[in-house]
């Protein structure tokens, strides 16, 4: 049928161009989303109701969007505003922490306590990346850590690329442990009614084991390149005090307190009934109120990533409302059959392979309606299938420089700072480790579920 053919053509063109990387991602998806709404849903289908479903503006008027015991379940077929508001709130909060000098203070304090030794720095910065990404989006964590790493490497006269690749991997892995760190998990969680503790209990142990493997892997890969004696400390480093990175101690204390309060809200949201968008709005509002340069923080938010995600939601809405995703669900259902374990394996590897080359955000967005269709059609537990997609998108997305937004951010910043990371060099280290962690995740998921 015409509407299905047009929807499929728009989506295929969009994902192909995302793979090529020639156009800005936010421009591409917003244009494709606009075409999907205007041409397919309104023009060919002639359905104003389908357009309203895609825009999902009625979400804001629903009480359960803002307050719902057990977490919000936004089972719509359009823009997931829960994800959008939560991400914006976290980005505003993290920009406030950056303005207060938190990341520079943390990196300098850690580096100085380790005597500026490269290998301990690599492993410790990976731990910091993983820990921070459990609570704030991995894109922002990578952004600040890469900049700090390049500064340190310049003063230590070492190659920062091994540390940058390690930080990218660790940030993605730490973000995979919770609902709040990686955009795919935020999309899956807010769409399917899962909370912070659901992700931590199911993904956390697997990511912890995977992180231990990653530390050992990077140690073995770079123990010679970052060995003792292959570096020298600029005397200026020893003269620097971590406290010098804090321009305003009051602002520093306020923003760290906001961060701590946000973690508390996330940990207790299942009991308080506060939903992800409410927590995001509260985090942004308190940060803006507590900073004199509040409006500058809003300008520094990564609006391109937000636009990229909104456009993707519109594209996927068109695919769902035209029935295209029902066909994908049938295809996966035929591959997996009626055996839950086999279906888990299919979902992990299917989403991992595509996430490595398309970006794991669109993969997670596409899989939300597919998961509900598989669960309803085959009678399988929806949460079990969701953990498979979560691990596939999160870990598969680490394998290439374009597989996750955090990867794109890290590689782009490294190049801008004069340390370009080629596909070959990135994949040389990331692909084997991604495959190893994927196999490990599959085995543990099958054992647990």
Tab-separated table of C-alpha atoms in Angstrom:
chain	number	residue	atom	x	y	z
A	1	UNK	CA	0.000	0.000	0.000
A	2	UNK	CA	1.105	3.567	-0.731
A	3	UNK	CA	1.308	4.796	2.866
A	4	UNK	CA	3.425	1.793	3.902
A	5	UNK	CA	5.737	2.182	0.922
A	6	UNK	CA	6.294	5.877	1.614
A	7	UNK	CA	6.849	5.308	5.339
A	8	UNK	CA	9.358	2.555	4.635
A	9	UNK	CA	11.161	4.684	2.015
A	10	UNK	CA	11.468	7.660	4.397
A	11	UNK	CA	12.751	5.454	7.235
A	12	UNK	CA	15.193	3.555	5.009
A	13	UNK	CA	16.601	6.779	3.583
A	14	UNK	CA	16.944	8.241	7.090
A	15	UNK	CA	18.812	5.256	8.531
A	16	UNK	CA	21.037	4.995	5.446
A	17	UNK	CA	22.019	8.646	5.757
A	18	UNK	CA	22.649	8.212	9.480
A	19	UNK	CA	25.055	5.421	8.585
A	20	UNK	CA	26.809	7.600	5.985
A	21	UNK	CA	27.096	10.488	8.440
A	22	UNK	CA	27.109	13.189	5.745
A	23	UNK	CA	24.331	15.348	7.217
A	24	UNK	CA	23.774	16.636	10.758
A	25	UNK	CA	21.799	13.956	12.577
A	26	UNK	CA	19.235	16.302	14.112
A	27	UNK	CA	18.489	17.979	10.781
A	28	UNK	CA	18.094	14.609	9.084
A	29	UNK	CA	15.700	13.057	11.608
A	30	UNK	CA	13.616	16.196	12.141
A	31	UNK	CA	13.176	16.570	8.360
A	32	UNK	CA	12.312	12.881	8.003
A	33	UNK	CA	9.923	13.085	10.955
A	34	UNK	CA	8.234	16.122	9.414
A	35	UNK	CA	7.817	14.266	6.109
A	36	UNK	CA	6.418	11.239	7.908
A	37	UNK	CA	3.796	13.361	9.668
A	38	UNK	CA	2.834	15.704	6.814
A	39	UNK	CA	3.131	13.391	3.799
A	40	UNK	CA	2.278	9.941	5.187
A	41	UNK	CA	0.011	10.436	8.206
A	42	UNK	CA	-1.788	13.601	7.076
A	43	UNK	CA	-1.417	13.585	3.283
A	44	UNK	CA	-1.814	9.928	2.258
A	45	UNK	CA	-3.671	8.523	5.269
A	46	UNK	CA	-5.627	11.729	5.823
A	47	UNK	CA	-5.754	11.082	9.553
A	48	UNK	CA	-5.538	14.020	11.936
A	49	UNK	CA	-5.836	11.534	14.799
A	50	UNK	CA	-2.653	9.782	13.607
A	51	UNK	CA	-0.848	13.140	13.562
A	52	UNK	CA	-1.957	13.896	17.118
A	53	UNK	CA	-0.836	10.406	18.163
A	54	UNK	CA	2.576	11.087	16.668
A	55	UNK	CA	2.969	14.454	18.408
A	56	UNK	CA	1.613	13.075	21.729
A	57	UNK	CA	0.997	16.545	23.118
A	58	UNK	CA	-1.854	15.160	25.230
A	59	UNK	CA	0.756	13.423	27.416
A	60	UNK	CA	1.355	16.653	29.335
A	61	UNK	CA	-2.263	16.813	30.463
A	62	UNK	CA	-2.318	13.319	31.969
A	63	UNK	CA	-1.797	13.227	35.770
A	64	UNK	CA	0.101	9.926	35.513
A	65	UNK	CA	2.659	11.599	33.259
A	66	UNK	CA	3.837	13.648	36.250
A	67	UNK	CA	2.948	11.429	39.191
A	68	UNK	CA	2.354	7.681	39.123
A	69	UNK	CA	3.239	5.076	41.714
A	70	UNK	CA	5.324	2.356	40.109
A	71	UNK	CA	6.671	4.738	37.459
A	72	UNK	CA	5.208	6.227	34.319
A	73	UNK	CA	4.237	3.988	31.442
A	74	UNK	CA	4.041	6.069	28.301
A	75	UNK	CA	2.675	3.508	25.866
A	76	UNK	CA	1.977	5.961	23.068
A	77	UNK	CA	2.956	5.704	19.429
A	78	UNK	CA	4.579	9.095	19.097
A	79	UNK	CA	7.095	11.389	20.773
A	80	UNK	CA	8.086	10.040	24.176
A	81	UNK	CA	8.081	13.311	26.089
A	82	UNK	CA	9.153	11.518	29.269
A	83	UNK	CA	12.508	10.781	27.662
A	84	UNK	CA	12.840	14.286	26.230
A	85	UNK	CA	12.086	16.139	29.473
A	86	UNK	CA	14.276	13.865	31.563
A	87	UNK	CA	17.249	14.234	29.213
A	88	UNK	CA	16.914	18.019	29.060
A	89	UNK	CA	16.730	18.196	32.858
A	90	UNK	CA	19.843	16.074	33.287
A	91	UNK	CA	21.749	18.105	30.696
A	92	UNK	CA	20.893	21.375	32.451
A	93	UNK	CA	21.976	19.936	35.804
A	94	UNK	CA	25.281	18.643	34.412
A	95	UNK	CA	26.003	21.984	32.733
A	96	UNK	CA	25.521	23.592	36.146
A	97	UNK	CA	28.005	21.154	37.683
A	98	UNK	CA	30.484	21.930	34.918
A	99	UNK	CA	30.153	25.681	35.397
A	100	UNK	CA	30.835	25.137	39.112
A	101	UNK	CA	34.097	23.314	38.280
A	102	UNK	CA	32.985	19.884	39.485
A	103	UNK	CA	34.489	17.819	36.663
A	104	UNK	CA	37.816	19.682	36.559
A	105	UNK	CA	38.078	19.416	40.356
A	106	UNK	CA	37.277	15.690	40.316
A	107	UNK	CA	39.735	14.841	37.531
A	108	UNK	CA	42.588	16.894	38.988
A	109	UNK	CA	42.054	15.576	42.497
A	110	UNK	CA	42.034	11.978	41.274
A	111	UNK	CA	45.045	12.464	38.988
A	112	UNK	CA	47.139	14.113	41.684
A	113	UNK	CA	46.288	11.422	44.244
A	114	UNK	CA	47.585	8.821	41.760
A	115	UNK	CA	50.837	10.669	41.160
A	116	UNK	CA	49.820	11.336	37.541
A	117	UNK	CA	50.771	7.738	36.593
A	118	UNK	CA	49.182	6.931	33.211
A	119	UNK	CA	47.986	3.348	33.786
A	120	UNK	CA	46.302	4.047	37.159
A	121	UNK	CA	44.842	7.159	35.541
A	122	UNK	CA	43.375	5.116	32.684
A	123	UNK	CA	41.729	2.603	35.013
A	124	UNK	CA	40.563	5.263	37.475
A	125	UNK	CA	39.098	7.530	34.796
A	126	UNK	CA	37.243	4.507	33.418
A	127	UNK	CA	35.795	3.907	36.894
A	128	UNK	CA	34.758	7.574	37.167
A	129	UNK	CA	33.154	7.430	33.700
A	130	UNK	CA	31.184	4.305	34.586
A	131	UNK	CA	30.063	5.611	37.975
A	132	UNK	CA	28.948	9.040	36.748
A	133	UNK	CA	27.162	7.525	33.740
A	134	UNK	CA	24.955	5.500	36.031
A	135	UNK	CA	23.203	8.726	37.041
A	136	UNK	CA	23.714	11.260	34.240
A	137	UNK	CA	23.711	10.644	30.506
A	138	UNK	CA	26.882	9.087	29.146
A	139	UNK	CA	27.113	11.685	26.353
A	140	UNK	CA	27.754	14.485	28.830
A	141	UNK	CA	30.135	12.406	30.940
A	142	UNK	CA	32.283	11.620	27.896
A	143	UNK	CA	32.227	15.251	26.820
A	144	UNK	CA	33.785	16.533	30.043
A	145	UNK	CA	36.149	13.603	30.656
A	146	UNK	CA	37.643	13.716	27.173
A	147	UNK	CA	38.449	17.415	27.514
A	148	UNK	CA	40.055	16.817	30.942
A	149	UNK	CA	41.973	13.814	29.597
A	150	UNK	CA	43.451	15.750	26.672
A	151	UNK	CA	44.595	18.514	29.035
A	152	UNK	CA	46.296	16.024	31.338
A	153	UNK	CA	47.867	14.089	28.471
A	154	UNK	CA	49.321	17.260	27.043
A	155	UNK	CA	51.010	18.046	30.347
A	156	UNK	CA	52.128	14.423	30.828
A	157	UNK	CA	53.306	14.196	27.196
A	158	UNK	CA	51.424	10.957	26.547
A	159	UNK	CA	48.955	9.825	23.871
A	160	UNK	CA	45.411	10.419	25.237
A	161	UNK	CA	43.672	8.100	22.756
A	162	UNK	CA	43.910	4.904	24.882
A	163	UNK	CA	42.329	6.746	27.801
A	164	UNK	CA	39.624	8.265	25.593
A	165	UNK	CA	38.625	4.889	24.130
A	166	UNK	CA	38.578	3.401	27.634
A	167	UNK	CA	36.419	6.249	28.941
A	168	UNK	CA	33.952	5.889	26.055
A	169	UNK	CA	33.612	2.162	26.674
A	170	UNK	CA	33.263	2.587	30.450
A	171	UNK	CA	30.720	5.410	30.142
A	172	UNK	CA	28.518	3.299	27.874
A	173	UNK	CA	28.857	0.288	30.135
A	174	UNK	CA	28.086	2.263	33.287
A	175	UNK	CA	25.106	3.877	31.570
A	176	UNK	CA	23.848	0.439	30.587
A	177	UNK	CA	23.537	-0.516	34.272
A	178	UNK	CA	20.693	1.895	35.018
A	179	UNK	CA	17.744	3.562	33.373
A	180	UNK	CA	19.241	7.044	33.500
A	181	UNK	CA	22.684	6.716	31.909
A	182	UNK	CA	22.166	5.644	28.303
A	183	UNK	CA	19.441	7.180	26.092
A	184	UNK	CA	18.287	3.709	24.873
A	185	UNK	CA	17.546	2.681	28.469
A	186	UNK	CA	15.689	5.932	29.127
A	187	UNK	CA	13.559	5.272	26.029
A	188	UNK	CA	12.871	1.644	26.983
A	189	UNK	CA	12.182	2.455	30.621
A	190	UNK	CA	9.823	5.385	30.130
A	191	UNK	CA	7.991	3.609	27.290
A	192	UNK	CA	7.520	0.278	29.059
A	193	UNK	CA	6.975	1.383	32.655
A	194	UNK	CA	10.310	0.253	34.095
A	195	UNK	CA	12.117	2.160	36.827
A	196	UNK	CA	15.612	2.908	38.051
A	197	UNK	CA	15.767	-0.117	40.363
A	198	UNK	CA	14.394	-2.473	37.694
A	199	UNK	CA	17.367	-1.672	35.478
A	200	UNK	CA	19.885	-1.673	38.308
A	201	UNK	CA	18.751	-5.071	39.602
A	202	UNK	CA	18.684	-6.737	36.188
A	203	UNK	CA	21.431	-4.932	34.257
A	204	UNK	CA	23.639	-3.815	37.143
A	205	UNK	CA	25.267	-7.165	38.043
A	206	UNK	CA	25.929	-7.962	34.386
A	207	UNK	CA	27.507	-4.552	33.777
A	208	UNK	CA	29.623	-4.908	36.922
A	209	UNK	CA	31.083	-8.183	35.670
A	210	UNK	CA	31.536	-6.662	32.206
A	211	UNK	CA	33.315	-3.658	33.692
A	212	UNK	CA	35.755	-5.936	35.514
A	213	UNK	CA	36.496	-7.656	32.219
A	214	UNK	CA	36.934	-4.253	30.517
A	215	UNK	CA	39.456	-3.086	33.123
A	216	UNK	CA	41.545	-6.220	32.610
A	217	UNK	CA	41.260	-5.934	28.844
A	218	UNK	CA	42.445	-2.319	28.690
A	219	UNK	CA	45.250	-3.040	31.135
A	220	UNK	CA	46.529	-5.843	28.884
A	221	UNK	CA	46.135	-3.748	25.725
A	222	UNK	CA	47.944	-0.643	26.980
A	223	UNK	CA	50.266	-1.801	29.763
A	224	UNK	CA	53.309	-1.262	27.559
A	225	UNK	CA	52.181	1.975	25.923
A	226	UNK	CA	51.409	3.530	29.320
A	227	UNK	CA	54.206	1.852	31.264
A	228	UNK	CA	56.209	3.639	33.923
A	229	UNK	CA	59.090	5.655	32.542
A	230	UNK	CA	57.297	6.465	29.277
A	231	UNK	CA	55.947	9.718	30.630
A	232	UNK	CA	57.014	12.828	32.465
A	233	UNK	CA	55.080	15.207	34.674
A	234	UNK	CA	55.097	18.877	33.854
A	235	UNK	CA	56.113	20.718	37.048
A	236	UNK	CA	53.082	22.945	36.568
A	237	UNK	CA	50.863	19.959	37.362
A	238	UNK	CA	52.283	19.494	40.852
A	239	UNK	CA	51.745	23.179	41.509
A	240	UNK	CA	48.052	22.959	40.624
A	241	UNK	CA	45.605	22.443	43.474
A	242	UNK	CA	42.205	20.763	42.871
A	243	UNK	CA	40.527	23.610	44.709
A	244	UNK	CA	41.810	26.042	42.076
A	245	UNK	CA	39.359	24.477	39.616
A	246	UNK	CA	36.425	25.770	41.698
A	247	UNK	CA	35.594	29.360	40.696
A	248	UNK	CA	32.878	29.759	43.331
A	249	UNK	CA	32.696	27.464	46.349
A	250	UNK	CA	29.095	28.350	47.111
A	251	UNK	CA	28.015	27.487	43.561
A	252	UNK	CA	30.076	24.284	43.764
A	253	UNK	CA	28.308	23.214	46.955
A	254	UNK	CA	24.869	24.070	45.582
A	255	UNK	CA	25.343	22.104	42.356
A	256	UNK	CA	26.828	19.059	44.089
A	257	UNK	CA	23.858	19.129	46.490
A	258	UNK	CA	21.456	19.260	43.524
A	259	UNK	CA	23.226	16.247	42.013
A	260	UNK	CA	22.907	14.344	45.292
A	261	UNK	CA	19.240	15.275	45.563
A	262	UNK	CA	18.602	14.063	42.022
A	263	UNK	CA	20.196	10.683	42.818
A	264	UNK	CA	17.927	10.430	45.883
A	265	UNK	CA	14.834	11.207	43.783
A	266	UNK	CA	15.810	8.566	41.230
A	267	UNK	CA	16.454	5.956	43.904
A	268	UNK	CA	13.091	6.572	45.578
A	269	UNK	CA	10.823	7.399	42.632
A	270	UNK	CA	9.062	4.031	42.788
A	271	UNK	CA	7.936	4.897	46.332
A	272	UNK	CA	7.352	8.637	45.928
A	273	UNK	CA	5.487	8.284	42.628
A	274	UNK	CA	7.584	10.988	40.962
A	275	UNK	CA	8.043	10.130	37.302
A	276	UNK	CA	11.108	10.615	35.100
A	277	UNK	CA	9.817	13.810	33.456
A	278	UNK	CA	8.969	15.278	36.856
A	279	UNK	CA	12.459	14.527	38.150
A	280	UNK	CA	13.969	16.042	35.004
A	281	UNK	CA	11.920	19.223	35.324
A	282	UNK	CA	12.752	19.525	39.042
A	283	UNK	CA	16.487	19.050	38.358
A	284	UNK	CA	16.445	21.725	35.641
A	285	UNK	CA	14.343	24.179	37.640
A	286	UNK	CA	16.448	23.920	40.794
A	287	UNK	CA	19.691	24.199	38.811
A	288	UNK	CA	18.501	27.274	36.926
A	289	UNK	CA	17.246	28.882	40.126
A	290	UNK	CA	20.525	28.182	41.917
A	291	UNK	CA	22.806	29.598	39.216
A	292	UNK	CA	23.198	33.259	38.339
A	293	UNK	CA	23.899	32.388	34.704
A	294	UNK	CA	20.866	30.132	34.376
A	295	UNK	CA	19.912	31.086	30.832
A	296	UNK	CA	23.445	30.424	29.598
A	297	UNK	CA	23.076	26.871	30.908
A	298	UNK	CA	20.005	26.398	28.724
A	299	UNK	CA	21.959	27.585	25.679
A	300	UNK	CA	24.674	25.026	26.413
A	301	UNK	CA	22.251	22.077	26.461
A	302	UNK	CA	22.883	19.669	23.574
A	303	UNK	CA	19.724	20.625	21.698
A	304	UNK	CA	20.968	18.803	18.608
A	305	UNK	CA	20.746	15.466	20.408
A	306	UNK	CA	17.281	16.392	21.706
A	307	UNK	CA	16.160	17.267	18.171
A	308	UNK	CA	17.696	14.043	16.868
A	309	UNK	CA	15.655	11.996	19.349
A	310	UNK	CA	12.378	13.874	18.708
A	311	UNK	CA	12.787	13.342	14.957
A	312	UNK	CA	13.398	9.642	15.496
A	313	UNK	CA	10.230	9.304	17.548
A	314	UNK	CA	8.233	10.810	14.663
A	315	UNK	CA	9.840	8.489	12.097
A	316	UNK	CA	9.173	5.419	14.239
A	317	UNK	CA	5.609	6.598	14.886
A	318	UNK	CA	4.993	6.566	11.147
A	319	UNK	CA	6.409	3.051	10.869
A	320	UNK	CA	4.204	1.857	13.701
A	321	UNK	CA	0.985	3.512	12.569
A	322	UNK	CA	1.387	2.189	9.023
A	323	UNK	CA	1.934	-1.369	10.275
A	324	UNK	CA	5.564	-1.706	9.132
A	325	UNK	CA	6.805	-2.632	12.604
A	326	UNK	CA	4.249	-5.434	12.841
A	327	UNK	CA	6.133	-7.057	9.988
A	328	UNK	CA	9.434	-6.695	11.868
A	329	UNK	CA	7.831	-8.288	14.917
A	330	UNK	CA	6.649	-11.238	12.805
A	331	UNK	CA	10.141	-11.618	11.309
A	332	UNK	CA	11.780	-11.725	14.739
A	333	UNK	CA	9.018	-13.982	16.010
A	334	UNK	CA	9.778	-16.486	13.245
A	335	UNK	CA	13.505	-16.364	14.073
A	336	UNK	CA	13.003	-16.837	17.789
A	337	UNK	CA	10.016	-19.136	17.714
A	338	UNK	CA	8.115	-19.805	20.916
A	339	UNK	CA	11.194	-20.499	23.037
A	340	UNK	CA	11.980	-17.542	25.312
A	341	UNK	CA	15.700	-18.329	25.532
A	342	UNK	CA	16.058	-18.491	21.766
A	343	UNK	CA	14.133	-15.245	21.394
A	344	UNK	CA	16.442	-13.539	23.906
A	345	UNK	CA	19.479	-14.599	21.871
A	346	UNK	CA	17.882	-13.333	18.648
A	347	UNK	CA	17.023	-9.967	20.202
A	348	UNK	CA	20.469	-9.447	21.751
A	349	UNK	CA	22.392	-10.080	18.549
A	350	UNK	CA	19.880	-8.482	16.164
A	351	UNK	CA	19.845	-5.203	18.089
A	352	UNK	CA	23.591	-5.297	18.783
A	353	UNK	CA	24.490	-5.707	15.102
A	354	UNK	CA	22.220	-2.924	13.911
A	355	UNK	CA	23.118	-0.603	16.801
A	356	UNK	CA	26.790	-0.801	15.872
A	357	UNK	CA	26.102	0.792	12.488
A	358	UNK	CA	22.905	2.827	12.842
A	359	UNK	CA	23.165	4.227	16.421
A	360	UNK	CA	21.551	2.581	19.400
A	361	UNK	CA	19.020	5.386	20.007
A	362	UNK	CA	16.968	4.701	16.850
A	363	UNK	CA	17.339	0.978	17.464
A	364	UNK	CA	15.812	1.253	20.935
A	365	UNK	CA	13.067	3.533	19.618
A	366	UNK	CA	12.120	1.058	16.889
A	367	UNK	CA	12.156	-1.906	19.271
A	368	UNK	CA	9.645	-0.519	21.816
A	369	UNK	CA	6.517	-1.315	19.736
A	370	UNK	CA	8.173	-4.486	18.429
A	371	UNK	CA	8.698	-5.724	22.009
A	372	UNK	CA	5.067	-5.146	22.950
A	373	UNK	CA	3.938	-6.936	19.769
A	374	UNK	CA	6.221	-9.910	20.485
A	375	UNK	CA	5.082	-10.102	24.102
A	376	UNK	CA	1.384	-9.923	23.202
A	377	UNK	CA	1.648	-12.240	20.217
A	378	UNK	CA	3.861	-14.951	21.733
A	379	UNK	CA	2.865	-14.632	25.383
A	380	UNK	CA	6.436	-13.991	26.522
A	381	UNK	CA	7.396	-11.894	29.533
A	382	UNK	CA	7.861	-8.311	28.337
A	383	UNK	CA	10.540	-7.443	30.898
A	384	UNK	CA	12.674	-10.451	29.970
A	385	UNK	CA	12.619	-9.430	26.312
A	386	UNK	CA	13.360	-5.825	27.274
A	387	UNK	CA	16.582	-6.737	29.113
A	388	UNK	CA	17.777	-8.520	25.970
A	389	UNK	CA	17.171	-5.437	23.820
A	390	UNK	CA	18.713	-3.192	26.468
A	391	UNK	CA	21.965	-5.169	26.502
A	392	UNK	CA	22.015	-5.543	22.732
A	393	UNK	CA	21.594	-1.837	22.021
A	394	UNK	CA	23.853	-0.634	24.848
A	395	UNK	CA	26.775	-3.004	24.260
A	396	UNK	CA	26.432	-3.319	20.489
A	397	UNK	CA	26.481	0.454	20.235
A	398	UNK	CA	29.953	0.627	21.801
A	399	UNK	CA	31.591	-1.390	19.037
A	400	UNK	CA	32.010	1.372	16.435
A	401	UNK	CA	32.621	5.143	16.520
A	402	UNK	CA	29.027	5.784	15.337
A	403	UNK	CA	27.191	3.155	17.400
A	404	UNK	CA	26.264	5.454	20.288
A	405	UNK	CA	26.048	9.200	20.756
A	406	UNK	CA	28.713	9.045	23.476
A	407	UNK	CA	31.112	7.477	20.957
A	408	UNK	CA	30.408	10.177	18.380
A	409	UNK	CA	30.945	12.876	21.018
A	410	UNK	CA	34.221	11.393	22.268
A	411	UNK	CA	35.723	10.803	18.824
A	412	UNK	CA	34.650	14.256	17.605
A	413	UNK	CA	36.179	16.005	20.627
A	414	UNK	CA	39.403	14.018	20.324
A	415	UNK	CA	39.750	15.081	16.691
A	416	UNK	CA	39.026	18.707	17.568
A	417	UNK	CA	41.767	18.607	20.196
A	418	UNK	CA	44.291	17.305	17.653
A	419	UNK	CA	44.030	13.552	18.373
A	420	UNK	CA	41.892	11.979	15.616
A	421	UNK	CA	40.763	8.385	16.227
A	422	UNK	CA	40.338	6.404	13.021
A	423	UNK	CA	37.690	3.705	12.590
A	424	UNK	CA	40.457	1.114	12.425
A	425	UNK	CA	42.099	2.195	15.666
A	426	UNK	CA	38.806	2.508	17.556
A	427	UNK	CA	37.400	-0.825	16.348
A	428	UNK	CA	40.706	-2.608	16.962
A	429	UNK	CA	40.069	-2.285	20.695
A	430	UNK	CA	36.297	-1.826	20.936
A	431	UNK	CA	35.015	-4.642	18.713
A	432	UNK	CA	36.725	-7.596	20.484
A	433	UNK	CA	35.734	-6.282	23.905
A	434	UNK	CA	32.157	-5.565	22.785
A	435	UNK	CA	31.818	-9.119	21.463
A	436	UNK	CA	33.259	-10.519	24.693
A	437	UNK	CA	30.890	-8.476	26.878
A	438	UNK	CA	27.926	-9.347	24.627
A	439	UNK	CA	28.607	-13.079	24.962
A	440	UNK	CA	29.012	-12.641	28.713
A	441	UNK	CA	25.759	-10.654	28.904
A	442	UNK	CA	23.890	-13.277	26.885
A	443	UNK	CA	25.065	-16.113	29.129
A	444	UNK	CA	24.195	-14.233	32.315
A	445	UNK	CA	20.791	-13.126	31.002
A	446	UNK	CA	19.911	-16.688	30.067
A	447	UNK	CA	21.078	-17.882	33.477
A	448	UNK	CA	19.078	-15.242	35.358
A	449	UNK	CA	15.898	-15.452	33.271
